[in-house]
Short mmCIF file of C-alpha atoms in Angstrom, two decimals:
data_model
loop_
_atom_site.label_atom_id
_atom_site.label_comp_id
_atom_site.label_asym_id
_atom_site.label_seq_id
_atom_site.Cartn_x
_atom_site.Cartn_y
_atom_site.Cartn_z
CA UNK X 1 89.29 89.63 98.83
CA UNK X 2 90.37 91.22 95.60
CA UNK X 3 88.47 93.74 93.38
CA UNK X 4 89.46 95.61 90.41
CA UNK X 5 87.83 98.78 90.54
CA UNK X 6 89.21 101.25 87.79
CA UNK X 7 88.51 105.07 89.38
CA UNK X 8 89.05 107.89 87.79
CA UNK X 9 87.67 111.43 88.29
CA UNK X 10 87.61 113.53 85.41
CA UNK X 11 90.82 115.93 84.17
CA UNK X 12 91.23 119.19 85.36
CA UNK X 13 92.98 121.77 82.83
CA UNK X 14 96.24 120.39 81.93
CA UNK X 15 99.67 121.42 82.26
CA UNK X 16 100.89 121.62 78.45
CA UNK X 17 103.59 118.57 79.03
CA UNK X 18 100.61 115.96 80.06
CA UNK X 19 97.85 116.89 78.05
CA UNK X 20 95.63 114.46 76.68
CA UNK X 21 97.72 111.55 78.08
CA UNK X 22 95.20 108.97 80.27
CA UNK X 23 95.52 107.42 83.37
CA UNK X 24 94.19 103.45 84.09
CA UNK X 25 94.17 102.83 87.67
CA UNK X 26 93.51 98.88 88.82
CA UNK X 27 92.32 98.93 92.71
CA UNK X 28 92.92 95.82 94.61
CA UNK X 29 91.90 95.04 97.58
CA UNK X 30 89.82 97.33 100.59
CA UNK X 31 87.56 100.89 100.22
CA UNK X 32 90.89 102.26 101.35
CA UNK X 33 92.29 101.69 98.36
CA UNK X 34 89.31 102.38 96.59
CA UNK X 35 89.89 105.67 98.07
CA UNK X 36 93.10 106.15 97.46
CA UNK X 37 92.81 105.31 93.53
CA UNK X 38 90.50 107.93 93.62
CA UNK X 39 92.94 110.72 95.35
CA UNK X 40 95.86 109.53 92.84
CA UNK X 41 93.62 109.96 89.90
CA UNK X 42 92.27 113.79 90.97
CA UNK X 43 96.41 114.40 91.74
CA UNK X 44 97.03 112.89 88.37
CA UNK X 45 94.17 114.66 86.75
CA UNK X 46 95.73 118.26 87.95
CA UNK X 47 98.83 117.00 85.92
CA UNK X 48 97.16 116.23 82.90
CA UNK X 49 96.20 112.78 83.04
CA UNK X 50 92.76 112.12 82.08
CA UNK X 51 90.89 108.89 82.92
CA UNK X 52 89.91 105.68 80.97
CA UNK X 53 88.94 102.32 81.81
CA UNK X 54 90.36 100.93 78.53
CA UNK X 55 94.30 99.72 79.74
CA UNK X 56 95.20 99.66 76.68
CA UNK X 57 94.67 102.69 75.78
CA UNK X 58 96.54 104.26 78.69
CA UNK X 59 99.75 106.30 79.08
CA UNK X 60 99.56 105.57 82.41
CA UNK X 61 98.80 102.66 84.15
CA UNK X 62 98.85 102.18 87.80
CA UNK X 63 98.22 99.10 89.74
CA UNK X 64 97.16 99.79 93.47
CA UNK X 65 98.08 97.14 95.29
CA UNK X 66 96.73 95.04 98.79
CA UNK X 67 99.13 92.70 100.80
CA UNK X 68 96.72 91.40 103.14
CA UNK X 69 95.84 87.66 100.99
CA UNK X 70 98.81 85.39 100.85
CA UNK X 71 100.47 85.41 97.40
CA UNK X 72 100.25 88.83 96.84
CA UNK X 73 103.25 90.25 95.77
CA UNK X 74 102.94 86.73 93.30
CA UNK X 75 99.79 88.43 91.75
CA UNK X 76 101.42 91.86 91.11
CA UNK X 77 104.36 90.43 89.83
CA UNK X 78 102.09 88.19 87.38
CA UNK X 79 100.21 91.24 86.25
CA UNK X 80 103.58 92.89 85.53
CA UNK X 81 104.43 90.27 83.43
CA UNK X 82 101.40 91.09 81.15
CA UNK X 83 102.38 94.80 80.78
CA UNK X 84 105.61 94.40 79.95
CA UNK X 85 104.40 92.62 77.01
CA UNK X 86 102.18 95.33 76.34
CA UNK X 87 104.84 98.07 76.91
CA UNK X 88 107.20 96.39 74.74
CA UNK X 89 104.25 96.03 71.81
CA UNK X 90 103.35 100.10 72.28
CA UNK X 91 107.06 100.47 72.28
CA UNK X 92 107.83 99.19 68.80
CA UNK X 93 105.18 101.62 67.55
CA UNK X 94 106.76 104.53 68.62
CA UNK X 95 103.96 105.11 71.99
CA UNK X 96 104.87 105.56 75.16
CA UNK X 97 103.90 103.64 78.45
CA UNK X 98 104.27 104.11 81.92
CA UNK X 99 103.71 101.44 84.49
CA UNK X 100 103.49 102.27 88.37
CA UNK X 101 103.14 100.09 91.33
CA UNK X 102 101.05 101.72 94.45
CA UNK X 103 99.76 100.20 97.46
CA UNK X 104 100.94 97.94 100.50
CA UNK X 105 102.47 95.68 97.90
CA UNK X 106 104.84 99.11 96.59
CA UNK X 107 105.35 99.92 100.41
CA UNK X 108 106.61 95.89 101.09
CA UNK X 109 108.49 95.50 98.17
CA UNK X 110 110.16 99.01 97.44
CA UNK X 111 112.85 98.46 95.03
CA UNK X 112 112.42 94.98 94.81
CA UNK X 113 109.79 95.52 92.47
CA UNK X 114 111.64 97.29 89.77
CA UNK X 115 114.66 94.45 90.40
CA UNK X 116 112.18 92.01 89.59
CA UNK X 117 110.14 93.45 86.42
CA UNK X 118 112.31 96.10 85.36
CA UNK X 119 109.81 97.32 83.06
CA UNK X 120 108.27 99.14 85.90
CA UNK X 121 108.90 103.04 86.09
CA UNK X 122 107.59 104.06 89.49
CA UNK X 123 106.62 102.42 92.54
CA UNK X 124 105.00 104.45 95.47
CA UNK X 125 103.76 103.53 98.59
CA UNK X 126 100.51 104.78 100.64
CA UNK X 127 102.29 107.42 102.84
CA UNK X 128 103.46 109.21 99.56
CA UNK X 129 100.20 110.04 97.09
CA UNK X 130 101.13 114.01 97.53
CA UNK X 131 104.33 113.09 95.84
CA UNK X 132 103.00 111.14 92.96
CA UNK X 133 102.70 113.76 90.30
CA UNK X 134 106.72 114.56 90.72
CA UNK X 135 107.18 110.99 90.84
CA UNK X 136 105.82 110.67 86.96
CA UNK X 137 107.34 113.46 85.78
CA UNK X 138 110.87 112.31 86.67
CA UNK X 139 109.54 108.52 85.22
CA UNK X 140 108.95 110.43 82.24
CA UNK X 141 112.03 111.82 82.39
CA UNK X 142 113.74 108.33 82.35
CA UNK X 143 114.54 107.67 86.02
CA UNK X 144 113.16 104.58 87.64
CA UNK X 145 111.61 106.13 91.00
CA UNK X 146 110.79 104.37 94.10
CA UNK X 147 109.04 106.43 96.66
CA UNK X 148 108.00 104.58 99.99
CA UNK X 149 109.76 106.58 102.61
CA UNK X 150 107.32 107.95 105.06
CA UNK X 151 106.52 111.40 105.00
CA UNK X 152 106.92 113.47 108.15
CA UNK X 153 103.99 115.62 106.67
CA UNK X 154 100.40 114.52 106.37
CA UNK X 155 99.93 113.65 102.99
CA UNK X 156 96.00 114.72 103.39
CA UNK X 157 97.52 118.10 103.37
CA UNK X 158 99.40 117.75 99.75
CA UNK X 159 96.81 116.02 97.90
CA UNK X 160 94.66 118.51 95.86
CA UNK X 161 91.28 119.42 96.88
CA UNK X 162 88.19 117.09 95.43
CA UNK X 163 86.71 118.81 92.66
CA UNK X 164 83.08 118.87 92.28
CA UNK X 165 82.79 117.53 88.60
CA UNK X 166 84.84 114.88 89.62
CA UNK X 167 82.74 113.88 92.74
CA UNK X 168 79.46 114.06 90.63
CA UNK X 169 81.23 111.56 88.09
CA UNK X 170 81.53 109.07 91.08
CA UNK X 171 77.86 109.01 92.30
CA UNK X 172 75.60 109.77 95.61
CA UNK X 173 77.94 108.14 97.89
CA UNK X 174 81.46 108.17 98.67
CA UNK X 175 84.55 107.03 101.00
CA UNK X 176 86.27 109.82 103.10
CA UNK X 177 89.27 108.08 104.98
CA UNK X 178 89.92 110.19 108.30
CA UNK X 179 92.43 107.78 110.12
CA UNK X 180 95.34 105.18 108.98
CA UNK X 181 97.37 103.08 110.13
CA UNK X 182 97.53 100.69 112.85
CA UNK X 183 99.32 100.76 116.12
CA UNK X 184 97.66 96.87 116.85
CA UNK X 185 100.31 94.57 116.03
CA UNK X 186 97.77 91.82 115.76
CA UNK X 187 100.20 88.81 114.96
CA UNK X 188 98.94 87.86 111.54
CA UNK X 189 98.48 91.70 109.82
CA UNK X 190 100.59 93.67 107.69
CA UNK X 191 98.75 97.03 107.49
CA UNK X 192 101.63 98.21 110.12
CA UNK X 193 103.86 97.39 108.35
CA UNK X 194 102.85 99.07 105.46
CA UNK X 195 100.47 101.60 106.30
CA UNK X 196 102.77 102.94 109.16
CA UNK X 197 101.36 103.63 112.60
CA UNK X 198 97.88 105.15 113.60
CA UNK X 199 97.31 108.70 112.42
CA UNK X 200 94.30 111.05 112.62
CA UNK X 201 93.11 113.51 109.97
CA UNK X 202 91.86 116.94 111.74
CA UNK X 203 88.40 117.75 112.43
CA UNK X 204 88.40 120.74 109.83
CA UNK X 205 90.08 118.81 107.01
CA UNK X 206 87.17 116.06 107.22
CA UNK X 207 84.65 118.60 107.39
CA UNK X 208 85.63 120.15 104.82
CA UNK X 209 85.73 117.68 102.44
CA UNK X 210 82.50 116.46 103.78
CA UNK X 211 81.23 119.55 102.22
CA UNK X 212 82.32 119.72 98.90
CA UNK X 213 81.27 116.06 98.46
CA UNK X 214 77.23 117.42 100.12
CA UNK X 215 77.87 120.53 97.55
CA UNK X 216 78.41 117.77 94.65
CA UNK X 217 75.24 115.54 95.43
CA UNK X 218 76.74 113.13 98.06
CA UNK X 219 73.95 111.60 100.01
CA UNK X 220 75.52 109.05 101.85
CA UNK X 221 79.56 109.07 103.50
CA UNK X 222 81.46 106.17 104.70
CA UNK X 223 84.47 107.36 107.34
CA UNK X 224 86.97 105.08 106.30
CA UNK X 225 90.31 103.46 108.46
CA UNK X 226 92.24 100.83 109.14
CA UNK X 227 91.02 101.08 113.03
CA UNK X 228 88.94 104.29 112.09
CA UNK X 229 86.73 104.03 115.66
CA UNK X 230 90.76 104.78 116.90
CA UNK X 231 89.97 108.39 115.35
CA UNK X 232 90.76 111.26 117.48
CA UNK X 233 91.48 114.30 115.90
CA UNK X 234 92.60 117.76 116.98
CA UNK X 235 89.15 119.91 116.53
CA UNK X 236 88.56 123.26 115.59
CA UNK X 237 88.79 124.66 119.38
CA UNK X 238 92.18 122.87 119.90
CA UNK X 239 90.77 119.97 121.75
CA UNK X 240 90.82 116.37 120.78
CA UNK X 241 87.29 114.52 119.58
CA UNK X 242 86.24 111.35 119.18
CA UNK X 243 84.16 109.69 116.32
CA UNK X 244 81.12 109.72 117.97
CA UNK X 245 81.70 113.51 117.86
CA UNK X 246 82.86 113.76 114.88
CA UNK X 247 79.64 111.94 113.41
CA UNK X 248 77.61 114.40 115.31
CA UNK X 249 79.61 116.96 113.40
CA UNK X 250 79.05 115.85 109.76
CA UNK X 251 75.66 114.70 110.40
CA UNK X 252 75.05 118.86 110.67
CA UNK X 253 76.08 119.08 107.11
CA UNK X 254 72.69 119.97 104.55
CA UNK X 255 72.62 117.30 102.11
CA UNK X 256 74.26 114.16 104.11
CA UNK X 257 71.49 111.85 104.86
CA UNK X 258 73.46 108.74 105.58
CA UNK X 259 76.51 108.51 107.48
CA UNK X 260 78.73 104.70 107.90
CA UNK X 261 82.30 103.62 108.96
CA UNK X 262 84.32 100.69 108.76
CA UNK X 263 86.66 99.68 109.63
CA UNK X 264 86.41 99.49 113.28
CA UNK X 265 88.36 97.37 116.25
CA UNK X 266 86.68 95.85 119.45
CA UNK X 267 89.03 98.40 121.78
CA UNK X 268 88.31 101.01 120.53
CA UNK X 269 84.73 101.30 120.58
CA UNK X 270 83.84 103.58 122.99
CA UNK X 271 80.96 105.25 125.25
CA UNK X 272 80.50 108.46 122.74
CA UNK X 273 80.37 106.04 119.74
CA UNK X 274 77.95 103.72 120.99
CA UNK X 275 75.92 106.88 122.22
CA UNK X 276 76.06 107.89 118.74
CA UNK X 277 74.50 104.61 117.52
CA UNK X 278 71.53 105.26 119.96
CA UNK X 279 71.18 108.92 119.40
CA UNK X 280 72.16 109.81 115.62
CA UNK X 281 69.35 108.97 112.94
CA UNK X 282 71.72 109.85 110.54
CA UNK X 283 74.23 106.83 111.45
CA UNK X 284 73.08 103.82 109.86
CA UNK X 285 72.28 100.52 112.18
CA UNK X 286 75.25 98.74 110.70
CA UNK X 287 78.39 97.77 111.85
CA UNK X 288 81.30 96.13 110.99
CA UNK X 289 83.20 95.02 114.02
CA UNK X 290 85.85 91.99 113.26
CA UNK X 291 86.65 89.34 116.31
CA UNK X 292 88.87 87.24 113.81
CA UNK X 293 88.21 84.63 116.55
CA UNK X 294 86.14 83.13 119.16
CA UNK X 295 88.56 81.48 121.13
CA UNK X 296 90.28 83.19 124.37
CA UNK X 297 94.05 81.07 123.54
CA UNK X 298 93.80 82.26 119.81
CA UNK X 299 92.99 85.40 120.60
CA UNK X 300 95.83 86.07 122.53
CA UNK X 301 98.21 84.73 120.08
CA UNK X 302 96.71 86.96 117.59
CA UNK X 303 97.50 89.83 119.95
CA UNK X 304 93.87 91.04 119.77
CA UNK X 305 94.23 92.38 123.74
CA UNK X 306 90.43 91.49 124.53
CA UNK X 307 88.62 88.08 125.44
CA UNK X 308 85.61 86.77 123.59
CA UNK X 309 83.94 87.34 126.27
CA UNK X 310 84.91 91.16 126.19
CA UNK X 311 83.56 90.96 122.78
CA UNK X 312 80.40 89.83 123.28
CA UNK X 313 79.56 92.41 126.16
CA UNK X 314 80.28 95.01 123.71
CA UNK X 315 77.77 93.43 121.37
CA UNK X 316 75.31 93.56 123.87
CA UNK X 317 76.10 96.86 125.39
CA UNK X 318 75.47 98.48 121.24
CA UNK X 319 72.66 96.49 120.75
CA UNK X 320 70.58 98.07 123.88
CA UNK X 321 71.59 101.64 122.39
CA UNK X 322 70.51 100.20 118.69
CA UNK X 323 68.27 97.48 118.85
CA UNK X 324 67.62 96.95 115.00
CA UNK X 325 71.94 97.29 114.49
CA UNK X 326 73.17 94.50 112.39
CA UNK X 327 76.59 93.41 112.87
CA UNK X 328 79.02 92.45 110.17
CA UNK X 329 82.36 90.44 110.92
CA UNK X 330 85.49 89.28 110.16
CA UNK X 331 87.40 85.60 111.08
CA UNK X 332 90.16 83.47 110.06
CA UNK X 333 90.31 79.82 110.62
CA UNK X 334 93.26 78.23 110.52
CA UNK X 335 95.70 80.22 112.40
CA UNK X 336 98.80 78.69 113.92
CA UNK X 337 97.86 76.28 117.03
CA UNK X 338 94.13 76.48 116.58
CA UNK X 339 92.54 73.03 117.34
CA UNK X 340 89.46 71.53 116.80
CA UNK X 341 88.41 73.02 120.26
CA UNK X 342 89.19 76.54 119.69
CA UNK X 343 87.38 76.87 116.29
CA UNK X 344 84.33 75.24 117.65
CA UNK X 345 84.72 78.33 120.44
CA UNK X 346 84.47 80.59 117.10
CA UNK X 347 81.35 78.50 115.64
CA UNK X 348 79.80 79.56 119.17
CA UNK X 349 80.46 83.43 119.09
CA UNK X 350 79.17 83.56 115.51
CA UNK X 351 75.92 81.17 116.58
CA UNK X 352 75.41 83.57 119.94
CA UNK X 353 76.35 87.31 117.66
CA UNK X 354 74.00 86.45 114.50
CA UNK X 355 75.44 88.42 111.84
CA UNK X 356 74.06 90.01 109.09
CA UNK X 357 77.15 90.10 106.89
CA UNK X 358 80.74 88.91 107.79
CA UNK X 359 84.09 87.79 105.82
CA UNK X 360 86.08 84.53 106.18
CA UNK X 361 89.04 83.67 105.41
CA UNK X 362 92.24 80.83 105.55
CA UNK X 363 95.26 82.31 107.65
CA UNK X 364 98.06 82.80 105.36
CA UNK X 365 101.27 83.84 107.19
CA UNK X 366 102.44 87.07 105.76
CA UNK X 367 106.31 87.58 105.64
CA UNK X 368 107.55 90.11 108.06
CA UNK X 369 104.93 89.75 110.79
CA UNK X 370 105.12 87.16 114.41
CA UNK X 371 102.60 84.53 112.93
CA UNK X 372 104.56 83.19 110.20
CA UNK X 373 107.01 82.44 112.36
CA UNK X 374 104.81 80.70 114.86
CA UNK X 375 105.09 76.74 115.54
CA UNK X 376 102.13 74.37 114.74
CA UNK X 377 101.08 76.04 111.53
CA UNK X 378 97.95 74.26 110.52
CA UNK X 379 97.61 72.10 107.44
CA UNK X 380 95.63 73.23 104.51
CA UNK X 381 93.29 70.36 104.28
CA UNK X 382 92.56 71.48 107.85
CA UNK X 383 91.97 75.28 107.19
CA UNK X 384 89.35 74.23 104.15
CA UNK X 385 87.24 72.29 106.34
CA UNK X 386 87.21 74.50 108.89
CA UNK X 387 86.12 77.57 106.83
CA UNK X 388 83.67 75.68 104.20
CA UNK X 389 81.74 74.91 108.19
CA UNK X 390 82.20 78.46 109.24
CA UNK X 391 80.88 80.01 105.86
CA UNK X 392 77.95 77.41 105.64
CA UNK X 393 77.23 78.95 109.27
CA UNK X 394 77.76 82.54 108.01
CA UNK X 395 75.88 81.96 105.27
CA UNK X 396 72.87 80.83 106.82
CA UNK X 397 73.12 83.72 109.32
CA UNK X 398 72.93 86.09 106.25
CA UNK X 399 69.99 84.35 104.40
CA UNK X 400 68.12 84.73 107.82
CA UNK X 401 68.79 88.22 108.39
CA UNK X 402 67.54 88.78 104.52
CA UNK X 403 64.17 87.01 105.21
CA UNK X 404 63.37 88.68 108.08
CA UNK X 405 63.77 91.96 106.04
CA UNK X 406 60.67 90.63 104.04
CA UNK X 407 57.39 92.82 104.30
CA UNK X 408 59.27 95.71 106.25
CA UNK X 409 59.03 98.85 105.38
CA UNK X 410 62.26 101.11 104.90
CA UNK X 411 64.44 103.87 102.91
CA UNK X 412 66.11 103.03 100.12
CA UNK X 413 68.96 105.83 98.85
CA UNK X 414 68.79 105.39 95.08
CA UNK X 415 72.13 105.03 93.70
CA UNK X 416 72.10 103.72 89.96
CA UNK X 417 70.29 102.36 87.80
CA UNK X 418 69.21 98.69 87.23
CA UNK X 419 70.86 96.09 84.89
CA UNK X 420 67.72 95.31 83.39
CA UNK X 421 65.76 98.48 81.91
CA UNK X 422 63.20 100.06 84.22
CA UNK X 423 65.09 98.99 87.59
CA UNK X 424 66.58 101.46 90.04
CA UNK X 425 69.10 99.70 92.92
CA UNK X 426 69.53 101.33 95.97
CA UNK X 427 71.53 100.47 99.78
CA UNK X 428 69.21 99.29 102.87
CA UNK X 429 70.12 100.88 105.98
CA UNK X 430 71.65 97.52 106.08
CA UNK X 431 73.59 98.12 103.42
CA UNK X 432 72.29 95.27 101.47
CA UNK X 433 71.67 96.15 97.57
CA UNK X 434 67.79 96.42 97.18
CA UNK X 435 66.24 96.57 93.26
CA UNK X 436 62.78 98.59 92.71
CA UNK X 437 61.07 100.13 89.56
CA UNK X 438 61.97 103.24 88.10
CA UNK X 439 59.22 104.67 88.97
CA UNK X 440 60.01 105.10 93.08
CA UNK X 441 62.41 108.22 92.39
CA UNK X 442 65.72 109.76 90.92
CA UNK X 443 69.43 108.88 91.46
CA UNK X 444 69.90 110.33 94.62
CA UNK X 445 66.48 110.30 96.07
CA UNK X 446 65.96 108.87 99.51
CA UNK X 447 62.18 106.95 99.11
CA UNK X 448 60.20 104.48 101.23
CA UNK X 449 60.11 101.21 99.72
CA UNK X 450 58.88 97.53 100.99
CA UNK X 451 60.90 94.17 100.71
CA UNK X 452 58.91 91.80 98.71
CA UNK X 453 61.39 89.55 98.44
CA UNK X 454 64.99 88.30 99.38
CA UNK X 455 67.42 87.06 96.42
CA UNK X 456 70.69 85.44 97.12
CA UNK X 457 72.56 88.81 97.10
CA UNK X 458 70.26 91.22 97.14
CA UNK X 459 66.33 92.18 97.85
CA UNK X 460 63.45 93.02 95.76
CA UNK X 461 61.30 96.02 97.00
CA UNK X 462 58.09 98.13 95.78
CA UNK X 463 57.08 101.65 96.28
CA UNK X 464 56.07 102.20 99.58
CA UNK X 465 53.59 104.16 101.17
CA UNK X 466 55.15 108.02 102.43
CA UNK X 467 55.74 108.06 105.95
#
């Protein structure tokens, strides 16, 4: 799935070189890129970069990349094309332009990227952010820098400090990553490639920044990682925690209502966690917890180390801690060797799960990893069947879960306001999108609200009675 998401906090005082240059950031991809645009732009903003949403009016313009969807690199590549025409056109007129390449795409392609379109000045991968701000200073300086080695150092440690008008620009809720990387290997992913193996922010760096984004009006935190229930991080007494501590932790913090986090993997969901579900008010019933697959044979190839049947235990075993939980998912169809039997095995884990909310998708080999290289790929005609079944299922699944949301009371956490004039939209507990009338509160304001009605993406509340 790709998103552009241009975010940009707003500048900081500005060292004499860089000021009143902007920054465009273009986010592709997951919220941990979402994240990291954000982290880039506050680094960038402490240089002198100030934000816009206009490209071409930009001094700057990053594109943060994802390498999870086949073709890719193709899509960067095309984009590239596009500004070097506009480079070339600023050029002539006597402006300057920057273009930088970030992401898992920067981290797989390295120098590649400036062979290829050499009208890029920078490319940077994911393990390097802290180093971004020297990285544009020597591209201003005329060097053409590539910076995708991993740092030895945790780059959480390097990257400035949020600052609060920056995290009020953004709105009541907000990503905080707290683990990357991937020590998995399942047979068809990248993200270890190019997100490096599994790492663990500490306890008092998360809290921390937990506060300042409570301090700035956060209501509602999502713990982001690419297997961020594989979180365990050194806390303040020396000893390691858990997430399910951890969540105990922030939910202490005055001002965060709502706590979330996604991604999460099937082995690593433990006792403490699931004890968390059952005992934390704070930690909303939802829960995104990818199979890929519901057949055993696939499921080894994929090198997912558990059995469908492992899988739906732990389904069972959350849902007796949190009965009203809804589970979110993810599958591929499609993937090398899969036969008619073993997808139907998937159609039966999603019909036995139920899930609220859950993403599909065609395997696409990705260079580099064990599944491209796998015999009996299968055929595209195939793979489009398949998944137009398995999202017709999904879909339904979702509608259902909507309609029984009708005539049930619940809070809503106001986040913006409406497209049309006197709407509010806030998040279920669900995390669906829910519109009501102006009238139920203030951006920010946590009110109780009834479902009238379900749309196709979203559902239609009214003031509720105080409970």
């Amino acid at each position: 799935m790709e998103r552009a998401h241009p975010q940009m906090p707003e500048p900081a005082a500005a060292p004499s070189g860089s000021a009143g240059k902007k920054v465009f950031v273009k986010t592709y991809g997951c919220q941990m890129n979402v994240y990291d645009s954000q982290r880039m732009a506050d680094a960038l903003a402490a240089d002198g970069y100030g934000p816009t949403e206009i490209m071409e009016e930009a001094d700057l313009i990053l594109l943060n990349t994802c390498h999870i969807r086949e073709k890719a690199a193709e899509k960067v590549y095309s984009a590239l094309g596009r500004l070097r025409q506009l480079k070339e056109e600023r050029a002539l007129a006597g402006r300057e332009t920057l273009i930088g390449v970030a992401g898992c795409v920067a981290q797989a392609e390295g120098e590649e990227i400036i062979r290829r379109s050499p009208a890029v000045d920078l490319v940077i991968g994911p393990q390097t952010y802290h180093r971004l701000a020297s990285a544009v200073t020597r591209a201003r300086g005329g060097e053409k820098v590539v910076e995708t080695e991993y740092a030895i150092e945790d780059k959480f440690e390097h990257l400035p400090a949020l600052q609060r008008k920056a995290v009020r620009a953004r709105g009541v809720t907000a990503f905080l990553t707290v683990q990357e990387g991937c020590d998995k290997f399942c047979t068809f992913c990248v993200v270890p490639y190019t997100r490096g193996s599994e790492v663990s922010r500490p306890v008092v760096q998360i809290v921390a920044e937990a506060e300042r984004l409570a301090e700035a009006g956060v209501r509602e935190i999502t713990l982001l990682g690419q297997n961020v229930n594989a979180w365990h991080g050194a806390g303040p007494d020396g000893s390691e925690w858990g997430l399910g501590q951890l969540l105990f932790r922030l939910a202490e913090i005055p001002g965060i209502a709502r706590l979330r986090y996604t991604t999460s993997h099937p082995r690593d969901m433990d006792d403490a966690l699931i004890a968390a579900h059952r005992d934390l008010g704070t930690l909303m019933p939802y829960l995104h917890l990818p199979v890929q697959s519901g057949s055993d044979r696939i499921l080894k190839a994929m090198n997912r180390r558990h059995t469908a049947a492992d899988y739906l235990r732990l389904i069972d075993r959350i849902r007796a801690a949190r009965p009203d939980i809804a589970m979110s998912g993810d599958f591929i169809v499609g993937f090398p060797g899969e036969t008619d039997a073993d997808f139907e095995d998937t159609m039966r884990l999603i019909k036995e799960v139920t899930y609220a909310q859950a993403f599909s998708f065609k395997y696409s080999p990705r260079p580099g990893t064990p599944g491209a290289d796998l015999e009996f790929q299968v055929s595209e005609a195939v793979k489009d069947e398949r998944l137009q079944k398995l999202q017709a299922l999904l879909s339904r699944q979702q509608s259902a879960f909507a309609a029984s949301l009708v005539g049930r009371d619940m809070e809503l956490l106001l986040e913006k306001p409406g497209r049309m004039p006197g709407q509010r939209v806030g998040r279920s507990p669900w995390l669906q999108p829910v519109i009501v009338d102006e009238t139920a509160g203030e951006i920010g304001d946590i009110v109780n609200v009834r479902i009238t009605q379900a749309g196709s993406n979203s559902l239609f509340a009214e003031i509720g009675v105080p409970a």
